[in-house]
CSV table of C-alpha atoms in Angstrom, one decimal:
chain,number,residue,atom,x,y,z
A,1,UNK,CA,30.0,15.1,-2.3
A,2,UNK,CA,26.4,16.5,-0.9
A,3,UNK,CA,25.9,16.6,3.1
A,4,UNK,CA,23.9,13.4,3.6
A,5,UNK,CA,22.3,15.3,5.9
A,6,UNK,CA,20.7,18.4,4.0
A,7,UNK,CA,17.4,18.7,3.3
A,8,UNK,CA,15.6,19.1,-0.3
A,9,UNK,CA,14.6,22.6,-0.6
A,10,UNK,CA,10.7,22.2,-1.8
A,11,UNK,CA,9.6,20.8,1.2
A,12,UNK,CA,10.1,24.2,2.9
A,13,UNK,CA,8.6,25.2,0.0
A,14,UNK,CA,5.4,23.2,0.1
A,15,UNK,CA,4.8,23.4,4.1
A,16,UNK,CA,5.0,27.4,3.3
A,17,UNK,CA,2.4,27.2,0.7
A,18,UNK,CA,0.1,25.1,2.9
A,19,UNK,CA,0.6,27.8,5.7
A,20,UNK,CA,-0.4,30.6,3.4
A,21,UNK,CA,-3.6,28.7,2.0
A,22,UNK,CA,-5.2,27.6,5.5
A,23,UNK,CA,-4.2,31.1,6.7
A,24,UNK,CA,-6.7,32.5,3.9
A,25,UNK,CA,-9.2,29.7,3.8
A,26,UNK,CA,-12.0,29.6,5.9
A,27,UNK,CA,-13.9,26.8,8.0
A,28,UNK,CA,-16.0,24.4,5.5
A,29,UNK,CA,-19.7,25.7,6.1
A,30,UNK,CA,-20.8,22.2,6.7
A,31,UNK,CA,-21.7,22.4,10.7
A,32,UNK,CA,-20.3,18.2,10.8
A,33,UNK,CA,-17.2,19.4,9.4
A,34,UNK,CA,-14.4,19.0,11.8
A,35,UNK,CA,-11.4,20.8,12.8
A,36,UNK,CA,-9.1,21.5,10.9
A,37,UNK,CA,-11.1,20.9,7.4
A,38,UNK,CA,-11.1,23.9,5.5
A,39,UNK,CA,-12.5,25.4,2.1
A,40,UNK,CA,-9.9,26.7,-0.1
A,41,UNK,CA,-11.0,27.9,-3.6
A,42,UNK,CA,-13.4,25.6,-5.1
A,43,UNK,CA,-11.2,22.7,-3.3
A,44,UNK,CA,-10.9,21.4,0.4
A,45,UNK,CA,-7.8,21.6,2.5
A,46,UNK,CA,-7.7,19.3,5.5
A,47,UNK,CA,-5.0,19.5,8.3
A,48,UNK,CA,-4.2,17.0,10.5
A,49,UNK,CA,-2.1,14.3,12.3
A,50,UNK,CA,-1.0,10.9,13.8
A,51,UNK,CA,0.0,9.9,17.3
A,52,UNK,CA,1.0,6.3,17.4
A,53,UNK,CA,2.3,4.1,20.6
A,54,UNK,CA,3.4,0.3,20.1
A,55,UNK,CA,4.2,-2.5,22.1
A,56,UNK,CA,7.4,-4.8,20.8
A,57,UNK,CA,8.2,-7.9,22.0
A,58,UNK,CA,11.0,-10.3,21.7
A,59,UNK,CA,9.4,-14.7,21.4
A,60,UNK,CA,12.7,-16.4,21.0
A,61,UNK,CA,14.2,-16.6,24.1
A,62,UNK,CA,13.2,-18.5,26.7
A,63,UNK,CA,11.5,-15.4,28.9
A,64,UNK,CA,9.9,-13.3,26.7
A,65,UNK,CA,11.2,-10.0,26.6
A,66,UNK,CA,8.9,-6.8,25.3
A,67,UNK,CA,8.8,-2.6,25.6
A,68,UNK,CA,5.9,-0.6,25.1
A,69,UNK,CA,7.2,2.8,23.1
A,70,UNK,CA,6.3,5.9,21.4
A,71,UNK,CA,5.6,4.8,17.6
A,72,UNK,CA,5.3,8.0,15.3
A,73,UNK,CA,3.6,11.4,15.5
A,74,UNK,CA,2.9,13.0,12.5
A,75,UNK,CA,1.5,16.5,10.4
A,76,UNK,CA,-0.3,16.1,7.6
A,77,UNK,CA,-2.2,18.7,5.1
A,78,UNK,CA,-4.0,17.2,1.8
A,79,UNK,CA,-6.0,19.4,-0.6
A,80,UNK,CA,-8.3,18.5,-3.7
A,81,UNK,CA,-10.3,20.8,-5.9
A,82,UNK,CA,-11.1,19.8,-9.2
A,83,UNK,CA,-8.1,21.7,-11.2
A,84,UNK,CA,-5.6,21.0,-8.1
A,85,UNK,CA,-4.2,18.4,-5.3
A,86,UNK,CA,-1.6,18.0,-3.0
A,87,UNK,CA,0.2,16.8,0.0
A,88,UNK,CA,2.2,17.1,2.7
A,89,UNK,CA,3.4,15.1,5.6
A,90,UNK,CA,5.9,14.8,7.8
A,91,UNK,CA,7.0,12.0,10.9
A,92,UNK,CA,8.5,12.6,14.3
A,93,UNK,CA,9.6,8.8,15.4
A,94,UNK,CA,11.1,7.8,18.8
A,95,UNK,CA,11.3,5.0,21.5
A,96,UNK,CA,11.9,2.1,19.4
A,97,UNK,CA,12.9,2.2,15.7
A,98,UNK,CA,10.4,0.2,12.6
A,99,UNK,CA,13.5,-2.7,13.1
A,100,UNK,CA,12.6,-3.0,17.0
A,101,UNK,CA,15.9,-1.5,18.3
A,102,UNK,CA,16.2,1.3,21.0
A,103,UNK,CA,17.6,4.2,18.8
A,104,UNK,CA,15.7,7.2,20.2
A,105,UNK,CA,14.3,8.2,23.7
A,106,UNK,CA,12.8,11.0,22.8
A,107,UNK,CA,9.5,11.2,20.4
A,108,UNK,CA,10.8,13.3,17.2
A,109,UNK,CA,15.0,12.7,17.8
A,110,UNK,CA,14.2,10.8,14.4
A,111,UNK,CA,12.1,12.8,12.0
A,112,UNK,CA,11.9,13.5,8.2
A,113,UNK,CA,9.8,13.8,5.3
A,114,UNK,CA,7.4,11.1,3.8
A,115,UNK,CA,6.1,13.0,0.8
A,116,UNK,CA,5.1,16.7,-0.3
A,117,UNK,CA,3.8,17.2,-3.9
A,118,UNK,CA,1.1,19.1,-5.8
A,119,UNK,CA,-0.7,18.0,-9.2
A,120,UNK,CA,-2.8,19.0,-11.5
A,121,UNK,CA,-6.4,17.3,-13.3
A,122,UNK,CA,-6.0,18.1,-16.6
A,123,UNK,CA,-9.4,15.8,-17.4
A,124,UNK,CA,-11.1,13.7,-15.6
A,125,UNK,CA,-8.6,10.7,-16.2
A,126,UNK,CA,-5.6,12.8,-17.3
A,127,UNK,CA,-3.5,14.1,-13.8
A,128,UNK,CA,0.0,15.5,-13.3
A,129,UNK,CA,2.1,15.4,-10.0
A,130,UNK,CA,5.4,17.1,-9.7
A,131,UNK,CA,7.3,17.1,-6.5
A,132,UNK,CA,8.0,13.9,-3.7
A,133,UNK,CA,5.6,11.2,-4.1
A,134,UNK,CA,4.7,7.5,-3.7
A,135,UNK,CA,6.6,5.9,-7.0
A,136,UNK,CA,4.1,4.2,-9.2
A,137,UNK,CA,5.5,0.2,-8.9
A,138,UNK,CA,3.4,-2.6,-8.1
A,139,UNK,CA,0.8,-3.2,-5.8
A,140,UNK,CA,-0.8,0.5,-4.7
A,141,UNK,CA,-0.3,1.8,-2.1
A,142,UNK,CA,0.8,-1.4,-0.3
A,143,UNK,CA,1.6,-4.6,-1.4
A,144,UNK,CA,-0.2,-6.4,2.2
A,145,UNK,CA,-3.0,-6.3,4.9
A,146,UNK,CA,0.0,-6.0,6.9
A,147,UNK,CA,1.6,-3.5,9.3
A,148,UNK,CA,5.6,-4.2,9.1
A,149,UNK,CA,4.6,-4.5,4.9
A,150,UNK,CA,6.6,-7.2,2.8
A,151,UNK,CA,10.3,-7.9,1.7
A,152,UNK,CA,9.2,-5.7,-1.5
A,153,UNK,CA,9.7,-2.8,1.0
A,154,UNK,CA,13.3,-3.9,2.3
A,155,UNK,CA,14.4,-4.2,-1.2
A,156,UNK,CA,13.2,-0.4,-2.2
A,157,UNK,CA,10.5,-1.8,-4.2
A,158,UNK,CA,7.0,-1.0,-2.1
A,159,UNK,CA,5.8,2.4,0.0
A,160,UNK,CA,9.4,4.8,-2.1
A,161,UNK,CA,8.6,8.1,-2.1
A,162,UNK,CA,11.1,9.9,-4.3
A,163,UNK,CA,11.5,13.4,-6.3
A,164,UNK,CA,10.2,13.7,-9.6
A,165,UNK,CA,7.3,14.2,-12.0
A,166,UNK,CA,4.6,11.7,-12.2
A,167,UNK,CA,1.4,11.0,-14.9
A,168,UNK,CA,-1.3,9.1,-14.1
A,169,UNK,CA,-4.7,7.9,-16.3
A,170,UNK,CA,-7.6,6.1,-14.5
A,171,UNK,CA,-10.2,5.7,-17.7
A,172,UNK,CA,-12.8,3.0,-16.3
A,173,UNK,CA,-11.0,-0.7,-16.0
A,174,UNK,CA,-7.8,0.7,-17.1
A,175,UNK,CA,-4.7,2.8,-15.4
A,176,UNK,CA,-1.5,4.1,-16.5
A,177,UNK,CA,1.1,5.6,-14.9
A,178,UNK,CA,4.4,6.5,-16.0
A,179,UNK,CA,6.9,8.8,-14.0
A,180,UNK,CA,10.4,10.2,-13.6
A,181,UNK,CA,12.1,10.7,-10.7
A,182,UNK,CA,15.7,12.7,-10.2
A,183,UNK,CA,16.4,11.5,-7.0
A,184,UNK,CA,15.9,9.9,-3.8
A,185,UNK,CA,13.6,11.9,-0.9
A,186,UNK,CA,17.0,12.1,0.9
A,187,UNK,CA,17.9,11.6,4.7
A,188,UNK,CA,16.9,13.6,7.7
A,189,UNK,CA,17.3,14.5,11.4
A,190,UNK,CA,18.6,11.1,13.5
A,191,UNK,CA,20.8,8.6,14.7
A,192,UNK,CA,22.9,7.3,11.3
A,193,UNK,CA,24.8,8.3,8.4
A,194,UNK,CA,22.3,8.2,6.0
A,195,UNK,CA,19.5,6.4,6.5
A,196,UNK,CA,16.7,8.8,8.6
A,197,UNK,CA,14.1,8.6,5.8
A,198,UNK,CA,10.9,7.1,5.4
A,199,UNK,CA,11.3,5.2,1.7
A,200,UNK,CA,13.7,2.5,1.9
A,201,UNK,CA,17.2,3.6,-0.6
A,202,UNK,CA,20.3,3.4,-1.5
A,203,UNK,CA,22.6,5.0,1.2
A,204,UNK,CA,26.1,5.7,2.7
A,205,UNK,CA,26.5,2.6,5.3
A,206,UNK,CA,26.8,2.9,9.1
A,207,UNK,CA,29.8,2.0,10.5
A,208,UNK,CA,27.9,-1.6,11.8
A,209,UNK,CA,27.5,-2.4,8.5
A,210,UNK,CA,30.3,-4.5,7.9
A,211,UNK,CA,31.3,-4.6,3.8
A,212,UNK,CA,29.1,-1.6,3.3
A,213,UNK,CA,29.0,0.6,0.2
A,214,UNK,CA,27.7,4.3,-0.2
A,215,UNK,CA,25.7,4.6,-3.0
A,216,UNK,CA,23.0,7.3,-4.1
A,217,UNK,CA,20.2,6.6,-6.7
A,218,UNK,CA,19.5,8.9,-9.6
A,219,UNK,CA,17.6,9.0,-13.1
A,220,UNK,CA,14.5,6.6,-12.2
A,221,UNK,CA,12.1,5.6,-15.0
A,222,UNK,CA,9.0,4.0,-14.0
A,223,UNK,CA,6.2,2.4,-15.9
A,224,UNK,CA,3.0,0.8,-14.5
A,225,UNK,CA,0.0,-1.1,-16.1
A,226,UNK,CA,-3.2,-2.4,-14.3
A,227,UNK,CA,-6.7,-4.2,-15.4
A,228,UNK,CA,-9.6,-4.4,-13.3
A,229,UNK,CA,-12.0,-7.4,-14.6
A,230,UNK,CA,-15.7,-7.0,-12.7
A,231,UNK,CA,-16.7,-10.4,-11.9
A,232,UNK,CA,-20.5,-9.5,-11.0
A,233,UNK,CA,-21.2,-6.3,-8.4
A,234,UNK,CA,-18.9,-7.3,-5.8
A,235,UNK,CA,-16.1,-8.9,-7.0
A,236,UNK,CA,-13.1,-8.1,-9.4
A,237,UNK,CA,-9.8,-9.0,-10.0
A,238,UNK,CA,-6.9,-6.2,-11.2
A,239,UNK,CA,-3.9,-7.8,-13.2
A,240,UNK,CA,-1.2,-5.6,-13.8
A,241,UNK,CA,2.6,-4.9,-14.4
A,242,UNK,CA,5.4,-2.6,-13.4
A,243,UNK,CA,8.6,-2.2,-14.8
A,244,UNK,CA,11.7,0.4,-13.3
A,245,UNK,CA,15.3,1.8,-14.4
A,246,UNK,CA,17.7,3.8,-12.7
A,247,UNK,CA,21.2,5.0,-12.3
A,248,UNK,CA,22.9,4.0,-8.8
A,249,UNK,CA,25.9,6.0,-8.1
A,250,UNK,CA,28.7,4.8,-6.1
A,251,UNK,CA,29.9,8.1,-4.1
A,252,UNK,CA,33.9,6.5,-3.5
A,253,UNK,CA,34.4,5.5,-7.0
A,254,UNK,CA,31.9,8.1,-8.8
A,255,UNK,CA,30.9,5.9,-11.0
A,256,UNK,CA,27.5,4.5,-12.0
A,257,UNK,CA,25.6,1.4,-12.7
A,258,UNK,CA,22.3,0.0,-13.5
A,259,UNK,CA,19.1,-1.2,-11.5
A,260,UNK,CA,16.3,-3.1,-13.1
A,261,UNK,CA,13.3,-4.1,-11.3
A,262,UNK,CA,10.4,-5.9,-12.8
A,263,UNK,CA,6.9,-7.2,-10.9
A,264,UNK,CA,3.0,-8.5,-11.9
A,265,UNK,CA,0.4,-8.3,-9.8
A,266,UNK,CA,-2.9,-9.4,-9.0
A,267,UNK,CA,-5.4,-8.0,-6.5
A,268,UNK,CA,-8.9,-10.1,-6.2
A,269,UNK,CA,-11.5,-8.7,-4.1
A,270,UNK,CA,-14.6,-11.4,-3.8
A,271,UNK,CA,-16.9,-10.6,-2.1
A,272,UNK,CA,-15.0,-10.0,1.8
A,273,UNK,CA,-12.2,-11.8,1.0
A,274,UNK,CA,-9.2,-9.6,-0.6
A,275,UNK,CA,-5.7,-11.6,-2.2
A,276,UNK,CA,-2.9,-10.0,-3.3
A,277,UNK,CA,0.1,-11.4,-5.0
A,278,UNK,CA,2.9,-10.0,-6.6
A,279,UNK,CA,6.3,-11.2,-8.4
A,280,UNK,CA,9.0,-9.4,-9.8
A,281,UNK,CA,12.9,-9.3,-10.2
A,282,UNK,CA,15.7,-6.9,-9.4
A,283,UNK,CA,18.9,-6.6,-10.6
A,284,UNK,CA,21.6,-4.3,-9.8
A,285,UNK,CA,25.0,-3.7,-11.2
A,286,UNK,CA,26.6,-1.5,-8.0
A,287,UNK,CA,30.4,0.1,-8.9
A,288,UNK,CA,32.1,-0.6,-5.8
A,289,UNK,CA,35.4,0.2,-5.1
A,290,UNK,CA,36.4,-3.8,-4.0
A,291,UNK,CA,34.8,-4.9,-7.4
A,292,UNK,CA,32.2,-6.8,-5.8
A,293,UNK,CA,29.1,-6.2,-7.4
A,294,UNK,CA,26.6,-9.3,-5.2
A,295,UNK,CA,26.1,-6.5,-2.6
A,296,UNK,CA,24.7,-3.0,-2.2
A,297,UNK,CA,24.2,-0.8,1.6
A,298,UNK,CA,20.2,0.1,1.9
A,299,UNK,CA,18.6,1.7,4.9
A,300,UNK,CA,15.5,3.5,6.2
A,301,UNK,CA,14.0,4.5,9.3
A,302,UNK,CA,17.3,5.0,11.6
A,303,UNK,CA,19.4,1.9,10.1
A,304,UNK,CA,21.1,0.4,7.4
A,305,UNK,CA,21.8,-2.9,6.2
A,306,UNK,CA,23.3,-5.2,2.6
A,307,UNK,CA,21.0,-6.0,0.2
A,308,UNK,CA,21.6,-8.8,-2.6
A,309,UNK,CA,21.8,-7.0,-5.5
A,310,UNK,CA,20.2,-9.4,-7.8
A,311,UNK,CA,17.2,-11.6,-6.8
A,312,UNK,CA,13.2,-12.7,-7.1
A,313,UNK,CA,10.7,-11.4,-4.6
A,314,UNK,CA,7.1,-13.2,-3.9
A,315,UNK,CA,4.4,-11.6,-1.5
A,316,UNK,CA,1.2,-13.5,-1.1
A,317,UNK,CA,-1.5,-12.0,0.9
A,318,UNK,CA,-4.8,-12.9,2.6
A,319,UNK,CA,-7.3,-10.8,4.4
A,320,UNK,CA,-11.1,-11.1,5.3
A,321,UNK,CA,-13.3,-8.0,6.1
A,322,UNK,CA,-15.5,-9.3,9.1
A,323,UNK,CA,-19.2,-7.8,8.3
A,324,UNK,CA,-20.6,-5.5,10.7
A,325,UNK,CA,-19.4,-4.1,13.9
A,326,UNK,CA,-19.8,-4.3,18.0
A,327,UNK,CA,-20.2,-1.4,20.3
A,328,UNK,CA,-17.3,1.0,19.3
A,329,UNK,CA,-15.2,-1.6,17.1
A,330,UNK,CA,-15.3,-1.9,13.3
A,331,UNK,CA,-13.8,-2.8,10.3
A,332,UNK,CA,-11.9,-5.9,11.4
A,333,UNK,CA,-9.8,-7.3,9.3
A,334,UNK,CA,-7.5,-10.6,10.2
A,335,UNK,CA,-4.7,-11.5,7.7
A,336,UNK,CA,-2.0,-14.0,6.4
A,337,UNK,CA,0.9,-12.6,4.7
A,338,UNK,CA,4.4,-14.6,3.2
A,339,UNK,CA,6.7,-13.3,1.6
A,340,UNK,CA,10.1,-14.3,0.3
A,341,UNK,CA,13.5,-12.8,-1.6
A,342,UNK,CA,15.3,-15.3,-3.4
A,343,UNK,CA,18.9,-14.1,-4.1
A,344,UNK,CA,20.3,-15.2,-7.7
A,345,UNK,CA,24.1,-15.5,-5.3
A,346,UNK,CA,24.2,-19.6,-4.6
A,347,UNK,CA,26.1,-18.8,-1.5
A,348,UNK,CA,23.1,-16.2,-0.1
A,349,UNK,CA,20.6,-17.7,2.0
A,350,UNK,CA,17.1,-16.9,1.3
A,351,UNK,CA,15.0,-14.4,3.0
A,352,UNK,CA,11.6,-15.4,4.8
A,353,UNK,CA,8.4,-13.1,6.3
A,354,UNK,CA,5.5,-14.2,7.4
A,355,UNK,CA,2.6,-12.5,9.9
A,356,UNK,CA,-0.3,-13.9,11.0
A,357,UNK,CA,-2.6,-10.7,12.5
A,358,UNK,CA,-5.6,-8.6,12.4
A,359,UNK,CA,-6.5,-4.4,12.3
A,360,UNK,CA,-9.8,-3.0,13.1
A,361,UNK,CA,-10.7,0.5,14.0
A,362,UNK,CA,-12.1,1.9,17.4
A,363,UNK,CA,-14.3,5.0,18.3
A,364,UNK,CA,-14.0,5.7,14.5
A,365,UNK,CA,-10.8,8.0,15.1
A,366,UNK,CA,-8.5,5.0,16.5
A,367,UNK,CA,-6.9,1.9,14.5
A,368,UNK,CA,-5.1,-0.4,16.2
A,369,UNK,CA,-3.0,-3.3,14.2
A,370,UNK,CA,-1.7,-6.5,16.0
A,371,UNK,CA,0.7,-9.0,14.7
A,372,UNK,CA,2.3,-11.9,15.3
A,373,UNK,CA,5.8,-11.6,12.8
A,374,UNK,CA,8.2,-14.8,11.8
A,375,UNK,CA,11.1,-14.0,10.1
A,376,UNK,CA,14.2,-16.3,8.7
A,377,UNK,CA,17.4,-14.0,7.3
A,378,UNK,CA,15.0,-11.1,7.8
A,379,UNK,CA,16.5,-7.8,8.6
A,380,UNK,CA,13.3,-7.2,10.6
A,381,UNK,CA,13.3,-10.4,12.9
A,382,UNK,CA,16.7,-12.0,14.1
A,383,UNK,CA,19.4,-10.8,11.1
A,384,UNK,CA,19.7,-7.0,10.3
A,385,UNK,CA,22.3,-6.2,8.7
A,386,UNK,CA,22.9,-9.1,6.5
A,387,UNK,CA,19.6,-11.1,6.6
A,388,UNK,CA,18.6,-9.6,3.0
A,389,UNK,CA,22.5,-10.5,1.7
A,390,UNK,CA,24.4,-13.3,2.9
A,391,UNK,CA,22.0,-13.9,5.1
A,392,UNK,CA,22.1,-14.7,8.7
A,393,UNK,CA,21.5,-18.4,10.8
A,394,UNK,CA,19.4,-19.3,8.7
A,395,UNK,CA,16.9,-20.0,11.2
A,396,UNK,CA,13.3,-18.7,12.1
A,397,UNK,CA,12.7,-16.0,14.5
A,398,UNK,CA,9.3,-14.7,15.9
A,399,UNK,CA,7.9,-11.4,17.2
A,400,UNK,CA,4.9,-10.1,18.7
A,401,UNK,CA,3.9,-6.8,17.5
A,402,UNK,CA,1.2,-3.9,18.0
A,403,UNK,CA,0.4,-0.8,17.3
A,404,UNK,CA,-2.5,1.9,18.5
A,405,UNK,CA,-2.9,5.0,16.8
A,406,UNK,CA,-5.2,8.2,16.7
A,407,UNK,CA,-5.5,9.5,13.6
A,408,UNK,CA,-7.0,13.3,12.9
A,409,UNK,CA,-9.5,14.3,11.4
């Protein structure tokens, strides 16, 4: 059985490479060019980073309760050239976990990888990516406008990063991607068994996770199709569809079962206003040791929680880009997002999200996302651990949210 804890060795890998290549490259010879941009070859490596702070706070009781926290910090390095790309980046969390509980009190007590890859152009449309990055499912790279994303994410199905090998063709109105992956990005430095990673997975449960399983994923196929249709110069609608198999371990019983995940989606941009909808399926067959196959332990970002092994999933999503801009702020963009994970179990109660909130950026450098989150059996808002099985009272909950960040360069 591996240490839940251990690391995948490329990362070290990667980060090493990055600090070989910015140690040789010199400062781009553009005088606008800002720190930490550098050129590289006939590519450009930029360095940078993220400092995040949020403000949580609690609606349903009677006084309001809220907590203002240290979000995320984060290192990042990117590099393009037309024969080569990569990434790297990696997140230091603390204060208050992405599920609103205390877990850390110290900015980088949680901290692991989100991706680290390299590819390679080999045409224009052709491109190759080995190593762990942002599986190809869906709606890319998010399925919302919104900050906390959609039950797609909660279910592994939106914003996975995993290891593996990854092709991609973008030939005018058409892309293809089709990738395999070996494993999971694995868990890091923080407070549970499992579950200190970025990408929502398949884990070994905390002990709070009553009826738990520990479970791995290996062996992921994925397949993705999308059409963009131009409707004019400024509008155009991309249809597409995604389809996923893998092999999910159970580490007590070492055996291994099946997980099929299915989704279309639409993305219409008109003019300013952007929708985005997508649909899909899942369906697990988990060997746990109790025989029952209706749940499956997934975590992510310090916790863990069941997971209805089969169900539908629905994410509808609204936003408006506000023309122009006053004094420092721009780019505002107010949004409506619902989203919903129907469980095929009679007994499980349904899962709810909705938000109702707005982004914009300030001083060009600064973003700043504010939400107001209602959530019914939603691990999220009111029922962790078994809002996305059983479910839990079955009724809504609400939650204020907002979050500030500096991003560099």
């Amino acid at each position: 059985m591996s240490n839940p804890r251990s690391r995948p060795c490329f990362p070290a890998l990667m980060m090493g490479a990055l600090i070989m290549a910015t140690s040789t490259a010199a400062r781009a010879d553009e005088d606008d060019a800002p720190l930490g941009v550098f050129k590289l070859g006939d590519g450009t490596l930029k360095v940078g980073g993220v400092l995040r702070v949020r403000l949580d706070a609690t609606l349903d009781d009677p006084k309001p309760t809220s907590g203002i926290s240290w979000d995320v910090a984060w290192l990042s390095a990117k590099y393009d050239s037309p024969t080569l790309f990569g990434a790297f980046q990696y997140r230091f969390y603390g204060g208050t976990n992405a599920i609103g509980y205390a877990d850390t009190t110290n900015l980088g007590q949680e901290n692991y990888l989100t991706f680290a890859y390299l590819g390679y152009n080999l045409t224009h449309e052709h491109k190759l990516a080995l190593g762990m990055h942002q599986v190809p499912f869906g709606i890319l790279p998010w399925v919302s406008s919104s900050f906390y994303q959609t039950m797609a994410n909660v279910i592994g199905l939106e914003d996975v990063h995993n290891v593996g090998i990854k092709y991609n063709y973008s030939g005018g109105a058409l892309t293809l991607d089709a990738a395999y992956y070996l494993r999971d990005g694995g868990s890091y430095f923080g407070p549970t068994e499992d579950a200190n990673r970025y990408s929502i997975g398949f884990v070994r449960h905390d002990s709070y996770v009553e009826g738990g399983t520990n479970s791995r994923e290996r062996h992921q196929f994925i397949g993705r199709v999308a059409y963009k249709f131009a409707h004019g110069t400024e509008s155009s609608s991309e249809v597409g569809a995604s389809g996923l198999y893998s092999r999910i371990q159970n580490l007590d019983t070492r055996e291994s079962g099946g997980r099929l995940a299915t989704a279309l989606h639409l993305v219409g941009n008109y003019g300013r206003v952007r929708t985005m909808i997508e649909a899909g399926l899942q369906r697990i067959d988990p060997r746990n040791p109790d025989q029952n196959t209706s749940l499956i332990t997934m975590g992510g970002f310090g916790g863990s929680f069941n997971v209805a092994t089969k169900g539908k999933f629905l994410s509808v999503d609204l936003s408006y880009s506000v023309p122009g801009s006053w004094a420092y702020v721009s780019g505002v963009r107010p949004y409506l997002n619902y989203s919903v994970f129907a469980k095929d179990e009679a007994a499980f109660k349904t899962s709810h999200r909705f938000f109702a909130g707005t982004s914009f950026s300030l001083y060009d450098r600064w973003w700043i996302a504010a939400e107001f989150r209602f959530g019914r059996n939603d691990p999220y808002t009111g029922s962790y651990v078994n809002g996305l099985g059983v479910g839990g009272d079955d009724l809504w909950h609400k939650a204020y949210f907002m979050n500030v960040g500096y991003y560099y360069p």
